[in-house]
Amino acid sequence: MSQALEDLRELKGIPNFEDRVAREGYKYTTDRLEVVQINVGRVCNLACKHCHVEAGPARTEVMDRKVMEACLAVCREQKVATIDITGGAPEMNPDFEWLVEEACKICGHVIVRTNLVILKEEKYRHLPGFYADHKVEVVCSLPYYRAKEMNRVRGDGTFETAIEVIRELNELGYGKEEDLVLNMVYNPAGAFFPPVQDAMEKEYKTKLWEDYGIVFNSLFTITNNPMGRFEAFLKRSGNLESYMKKLSDAFNTATLPGLMCRFQISVGYDGKVYDCDFNQAADLPVLTGETIFNMVGKPYKKRKICFADHCYGCTAGQGSSCGGATE
């Protein structure tokens, strides 16, 4: 169990999350697996301050092809609607392009999550065109639409580089053509909730068009969960308890039907299976103990979800998931 969860257990006055969800009747997954999220490793060219998986240049965890093949087998057998490829910077996995190509053969909706900056490095300059050729949905993290705020989170020059890459994606048709979807992700830079998603999307679209001539499809607002580098920030600033109370007080039952853990799995670099990527960061595998290898060739079974108090981050206010607000 992660240190973050140990710290959360010591907090006073925070109702047990699992008890609250159980009372509402959402302890279990749905009957069908719809999304397989594949975390191909924690190696990254950046070390963002809010990263819950603590990815960075010094990390060494990389998914090998055997795990990828098992993931693809499960996706094929279960006829999943979406394959979601993430990291770290997923592009840095040596088998990344092979995985994308194979995923596109068996699934009509393949997502790649990118920090954008990686695509300006010489080794990866061809990937925007590769994405367009394979009609991959690109989900890019853009912490803010102004340089000052984003560079504070990601490092000097990262905003300017990201803008260059988005312009290139636009030139390829992303954000413009129906089958080239470009979505963005916004995370708050501190211990507060994201704004209402629809309003923030309009603000992003207006500012990025006026200032840079950039277009995109949708914006996903994601609440920061108290783990990884963000949890360390909360502890240093003395805000961990107050932030958790804020999340708990904002618990919204209307978000429960859309919780991502109900219809997807997150697969780690070593093949371990988790209910979501936040549980992966917290080292909380599915309660059945299955790995992706155990799931190959078997029918999908409804299971009890592994909950902990960090899950309040997904049910506070408008809700939060890898696809944005859930209410």
C-alpha positions as CSV (number, residue, x, y, z in Angstrom):
1,M,0.0,0.0,0.0
2,S,1.3,3.5,-0.9
3,Q,2.3,6.0,1.7
4,A,-0.4,8.3,0.4
5,L,-3.1,5.8,1.5
6,E,-1.4,5.4,4.9
7,D,-1.5,9.1,5.3
8,L,-5.2,9.3,4.3
9,R,-6.1,6.6,6.9
10,E,-4.7,8.7,9.7
11,L,-7.0,11.7,8.8
12,K,-9.9,12.3,11.2
13,G,-13.4,13.1,10.3
14,I,-13.4,11.7,6.8
15,P,-16.3,9.2,6.3
16,N,-15.3,5.8,4.8
17,F,-15.7,6.1,1.1
18,E,-16.5,2.4,0.5
19,D,-19.4,2.6,3.0
20,R,-20.9,5.6,1.3
21,V,-20.7,3.9,-2.2
22,A,-22.1,0.6,-0.8
23,R,-25.2,2.4,0.5
24,E,-25.9,3.8,-3.0
25,G,-25.5,0.3,-4.6
26,Y,-22.4,0.9,-6.6
27,K,-20.0,-1.6,-5.1
28,Y,-19.6,-3.7,-8.3
29,T,-18.5,-3.3,-11.9
30,T,-21.0,-3.4,-14.7
31,D,-21.4,-6.7,-16.6
32,R,-19.4,-5.6,-19.6
33,L,-15.8,-4.5,-20.0
34,E,-15.9,-1.4,-22.2
35,V,-12.4,0.2,-21.8
36,V,-9.0,-1.2,-21.4
37,Q,-6.4,1.4,-20.3
38,I,-2.9,0.3,-20.9
39,N,-0.1,2.1,-19.0
40,V,2.9,1.2,-21.0
41,G,5.4,2.6,-18.4
42,R,6.4,5.4,-16.2
43,V,9.3,6.7,-18.2
44,C,8.6,10.3,-19.2
45,N,10.6,13.3,-20.6
46,L,8.9,15.5,-18.0
47,A,8.3,15.4,-14.2
48,C,5.1,17.3,-13.8
49,K,4.3,18.6,-10.3
50,H,0.8,17.1,-10.3
51,C,1.7,13.7,-11.7
52,H,-0.1,11.0,-9.6
53,V,2.1,8.2,-11.1
54,E,5.3,10.1,-10.4
55,A,6.5,9.5,-14.0
56,G,9.8,11.1,-15.1
57,P,13.1,10.6,-16.9
58,A,14.6,8.6,-14.0
59,R,11.8,5.9,-14.0
60,T,12.6,2.5,-15.5
61,E,9.3,0.7,-15.6
62,V,8.5,-0.3,-19.2
63,M,5.8,-2.7,-20.4
64,D,7.2,-5.4,-22.6
65,R,5.5,-6.9,-25.7
66,K,4.3,-10.1,-23.9
67,V,2.1,-7.9,-21.6
68,M,0.9,-5.9,-24.6
69,E,0.0,-9.1,-26.4
70,A,-2.1,-10.2,-23.4
71,C,-3.8,-6.8,-23.3
72,L,-4.7,-7.0,-27.0
73,A,-6.0,-10.6,-26.6
74,V,-8.4,-9.5,-23.8
75,C,-9.5,-6.5,-25.9
76,R,-10.2,-8.7,-28.9
77,E,-12.0,-11.4,-26.8
78,Q,-14.1,-8.9,-24.9
79,K,-14.8,-6.7,-28.0
80,V,-14.0,-3.6,-26.0
81,A,-15.1,-0.2,-27.3
82,T,-12.0,1.7,-26.4
83,I,-8.3,1.0,-26.0
84,D,-6.6,3.8,-24.1
85,I,-2.8,4.0,-24.2
86,T,-1.1,6.1,-21.5
87,G,2.1,6.4,-19.5
88,G,4.4,8.3,-18.4
89,A,5.0,9.4,-22.0
90,P,3.7,6.3,-23.8
91,E,5.7,7.3,-26.9
92,M,8.9,6.4,-25.1
93,N,8.1,2.7,-24.9
94,P,10.1,0.9,-27.6
95,D,7.1,-1.1,-28.7
96,F,4.7,1.8,-28.7
97,E,4.1,2.1,-32.4
98,W,3.6,-1.7,-32.7
99,L,1.0,-1.5,-29.9
100,V,-0.9,1.3,-31.6
101,E,-0.9,-0.5,-35.0
102,E,-2.2,-3.7,-33.5
103,A,-4.8,-1.9,-31.3
104,C,-6.2,-0.2,-34.4
105,K,-6.7,-3.6,-36.1
106,I,-9.0,-4.8,-33.4
107,C,-10.7,-1.7,-32.0
108,G,-12.3,1.3,-33.7
109,H,-11.5,3.7,-30.9
110,V,-7.9,3.9,-29.9
111,I,-6.7,6.8,-27.6
112,V,-3.2,7.9,-27.0
113,R,-2.5,10.3,-24.1
114,T,0.4,12.6,-24.8
115,N,2.1,15.5,-23.0
116,L,2.7,17.1,-26.5
117,V,6.3,18.2,-25.6
118,I,7.7,14.7,-26.4
119,L,6.5,15.1,-30.0
120,K,9.1,17.8,-30.7
121,E,12.0,15.6,-29.8
122,E,13.7,14.4,-33.0
123,K,13.1,10.7,-32.3
124,Y,9.4,11.3,-32.1
125,R,8.8,13.9,-34.7
126,H,7.1,11.5,-37.1
127,L,4.4,10.5,-34.6
128,P,1.8,13.3,-35.3
129,G,1.6,12.0,-38.9
130,F,1.6,8.4,-37.6
131,Y,-1.4,9.3,-35.3
132,A,-3.3,10.9,-38.2
133,D,-2.6,7.9,-40.5
134,H,-4.1,5.5,-37.9
135,K,-7.0,7.8,-37.0
136,V,-5.9,7.7,-33.3
137,E,-7.7,10.0,-30.9
138,V,-5.1,12.2,-29.3
139,V,-5.8,13.3,-25.7
140,C,-3.2,15.9,-24.8
141,S,-2.6,17.4,-21.4
142,L,-2.5,21.2,-21.4
143,P,-2.6,22.4,-17.8
144,Y,-3.5,25.9,-18.8
145,Y,-3.9,28.1,-21.8
146,R,-1.3,30.6,-20.7
147,A,2.5,30.1,-20.6
148,K,3.1,31.2,-17.0
149,E,0.8,28.8,-15.3
150,M,1.7,25.8,-17.5
151,N,5.5,26.3,-17.3
152,R,5.2,26.5,-13.5
153,V,3.8,23.0,-13.5
154,R,5.9,21.4,-16.3
155,G,9.0,23.5,-16.7
156,D,10.2,26.5,-18.8
157,G,9.3,26.4,-22.4
158,T,6.9,23.5,-22.2
159,F,3.9,25.7,-23.0
160,E,5.4,27.2,-26.1
161,T,6.5,23.7,-27.4
162,A,3.0,22.3,-26.7
163,I,1.4,25.1,-28.8
164,E,3.7,24.3,-31.7
165,V,2.7,20.7,-31.6
166,I,-1.0,21.5,-31.4
167,R,-0.7,23.7,-34.4
168,E,1.0,20.9,-36.3
169,L,-1.8,18.5,-35.2
170,N,-4.4,21.1,-36.5
171,E,-2.5,21.3,-39.8
172,L,-2.9,17.5,-40.1
173,G,-6.7,17.9,-39.5
174,Y,-6.9,17.2,-35.8
175,G,-9.7,19.1,-34.2
176,K,-11.1,19.8,-37.7
177,E,-11.9,16.6,-39.4
178,E,-14.5,14.2,-37.9
179,D,-12.2,11.2,-37.7
180,L,-9.2,13.1,-36.2
181,V,-10.2,13.9,-32.7
182,L,-8.1,16.1,-30.5
183,N,-9.1,16.4,-26.8
184,M,-7.4,18.3,-24.0
185,V,-7.1,17.7,-20.3
186,Y,-7.1,20.3,-17.6
187,N,-5.8,19.6,-14.1
188,P,-5.9,22.3,-11.3
189,A,-2.4,23.5,-10.3
190,G,-3.2,23.5,-6.6
191,A,-5.5,22.2,-3.8
192,F,-8.8,23.2,-5.5
193,F,-11.4,21.8,-7.8
194,P,-11.5,22.3,-11.5
195,P,-14.1,24.7,-12.8
196,V,-17.3,23.4,-14.4
197,Q,-16.2,21.5,-17.4
198,D,-18.4,23.1,-20.0
199,A,-17.5,26.6,-18.9
200,M,-13.8,25.8,-18.9
201,E,-14.0,24.2,-22.3
202,K,-15.5,27.4,-23.7
203,E,-12.8,29.5,-22.0
204,Y,-10.0,27.3,-23.4
205,K,-11.5,27.3,-26.9
206,T,-11.9,31.1,-26.9
207,K,-8.4,31.9,-25.5
208,L,-6.5,29.3,-27.6
209,W,-8.3,30.5,-30.8
210,E,-7.8,34.2,-30.1
211,D,-4.2,33.9,-29.0
212,Y,-2.9,31.1,-31.2
213,G,-5.4,30.1,-33.8
214,I,-5.8,26.7,-32.3
215,V,-8.9,24.5,-32.3
216,F,-9.7,21.2,-30.6
217,N,-12.8,19.0,-29.9
218,S,-13.4,18.7,-26.1
219,L,-11.8,19.6,-22.8
220,F,-11.7,17.1,-19.9
221,T,-11.4,18.6,-16.4
222,I,-9.8,16.1,-14.0
223,T,-9.7,16.6,-10.2
224,N,-6.2,16.0,-8.7
225,N,-6.2,12.9,-6.5
226,P,-4.1,13.0,-3.3
227,M,-1.3,10.8,-4.3
228,G,2.1,10.9,-6.0
229,R,3.7,14.3,-6.4
230,F,0.4,16.1,-5.7
231,E,0.1,14.3,-2.4
232,A,3.6,15.3,-1.5
233,F,2.7,18.9,-2.2
234,L,-0.4,18.7,0.0
235,K,1.7,17.4,2.8
236,R,4.4,20.0,2.4
237,S,1.9,22.8,2.3
238,G,-0.2,21.5,5.2
239,N,-3.2,21.0,3.0
240,L,-3.7,17.3,2.9
241,E,-6.4,17.1,5.6
242,S,-8.3,20.2,4.4
243,Y,-8.2,19.0,0.8
244,M,-9.5,15.6,1.8
245,K,-12.3,17.1,3.8
246,K,-13.2,19.3,0.8
247,L,-13.4,16.3,-1.4
248,S,-15.4,14.3,1.1
249,D,-17.8,17.2,1.7
250,A,-18.4,17.6,-2.0
251,F,-19.4,13.9,-2.5
252,N,-22.0,13.7,-5.2
253,T,-24.1,10.6,-5.7
254,A,-25.0,11.6,-9.2
255,T,-21.4,10.9,-10.3
256,L,-21.5,7.2,-9.2
257,P,-23.1,5.7,-12.3
258,G,-20.3,7.1,-14.4
259,L,-17.3,6.1,-12.3
260,M,-14.7,4.7,-14.7
261,C,-13.9,1.8,-12.4
262,R,-17.3,0.4,-13.1
263,F,-16.6,-0.4,-16.8
264,Q,-12.9,-0.3,-17.4
265,I,-9.6,-1.8,-16.2
266,S,-6.2,-0.2,-16.0
267,V,-3.2,-2.5,-16.8
268,G,0.2,-1.8,-15.3
269,Y,3.5,-2.2,-17.1
270,D,4.0,-5.6,-15.4
271,G,0.5,-6.9,-16.3
272,K,-1.2,-6.3,-12.9
273,V,-4.8,-5.2,-13.3
274,Y,-6.4,-2.3,-11.4
275,D,-9.9,-0.8,-11.3
276,C,-8.5,2.5,-12.4
277,D,-5.2,4.4,-13.0
278,F,-5.5,6.0,-9.6
279,N,-5.6,2.6,-7.9
280,Q,-2.6,1.7,-10.0
281,A,-0.7,4.7,-8.6
282,A,-1.8,3.6,-5.1
283,D,-0.8,0.0,-5.7
284,L,-4.2,-1.4,-5.1
285,P,-4.9,-4.2,-7.7
286,V,-8.3,-5.6,-8.4
287,L,-9.6,-7.6,-5.4
288,T,-9.8,-10.8,-7.5
289,G,-6.0,-10.7,-7.8
290,E,-6.1,-11.3,-11.5
291,T,-3.3,-10.2,-13.9
292,I,-4.0,-9.5,-17.6
293,F,-2.6,-13.0,-18.3
294,N,-5.2,-14.6,-16.1
295,M,-8.0,-12.8,-18.1
296,V,-7.0,-14.2,-21.5
297,G,-9.4,-16.8,-22.8
298,K,-11.9,-16.4,-20.0
299,P,-15.3,-14.7,-19.9
300,Y,-15.5,-11.3,-18.2
301,K,-17.0,-11.5,-14.7
302,K,-18.6,-8.8,-12.7
303,R,-16.5,-8.0,-9.6
304,K,-16.4,-6.0,-6.4
305,I,-14.5,-2.7,-6.9
306,C,-11.5,-1.9,-4.7
307,F,-12.3,1.4,-3.1
308,A,-10.2,3.7,-0.8
309,D,-10.7,7.2,0.4
310,H,-8.7,8.7,-2.5
311,C,-11.7,7.8,-4.6
312,Y,-13.4,10.9,-3.3
313,G,-11.5,12.7,-6.0
314,C,-13.7,11.0,-8.6
315,T,-17.0,11.8,-6.9
316,A,-16.5,15.4,-5.7
317,G,-18.6,18.1,-7.3
318,Q,-19.1,17.3,-11.0
319,G,-17.1,14.1,-10.8
320,S,-13.8,13.2,-12.4
321,S,-12.5,10.4,-14.7
322,C,-10.0,10.0,-17.5
323,G,-12.8,11.2,-19.7
324,G,-13.5,14.3,-17.6
325,A,-16.6,15.1,-15.6
326,T,-19.0,12.2,-14.9
327,E,-22.2,13.9,-13.7
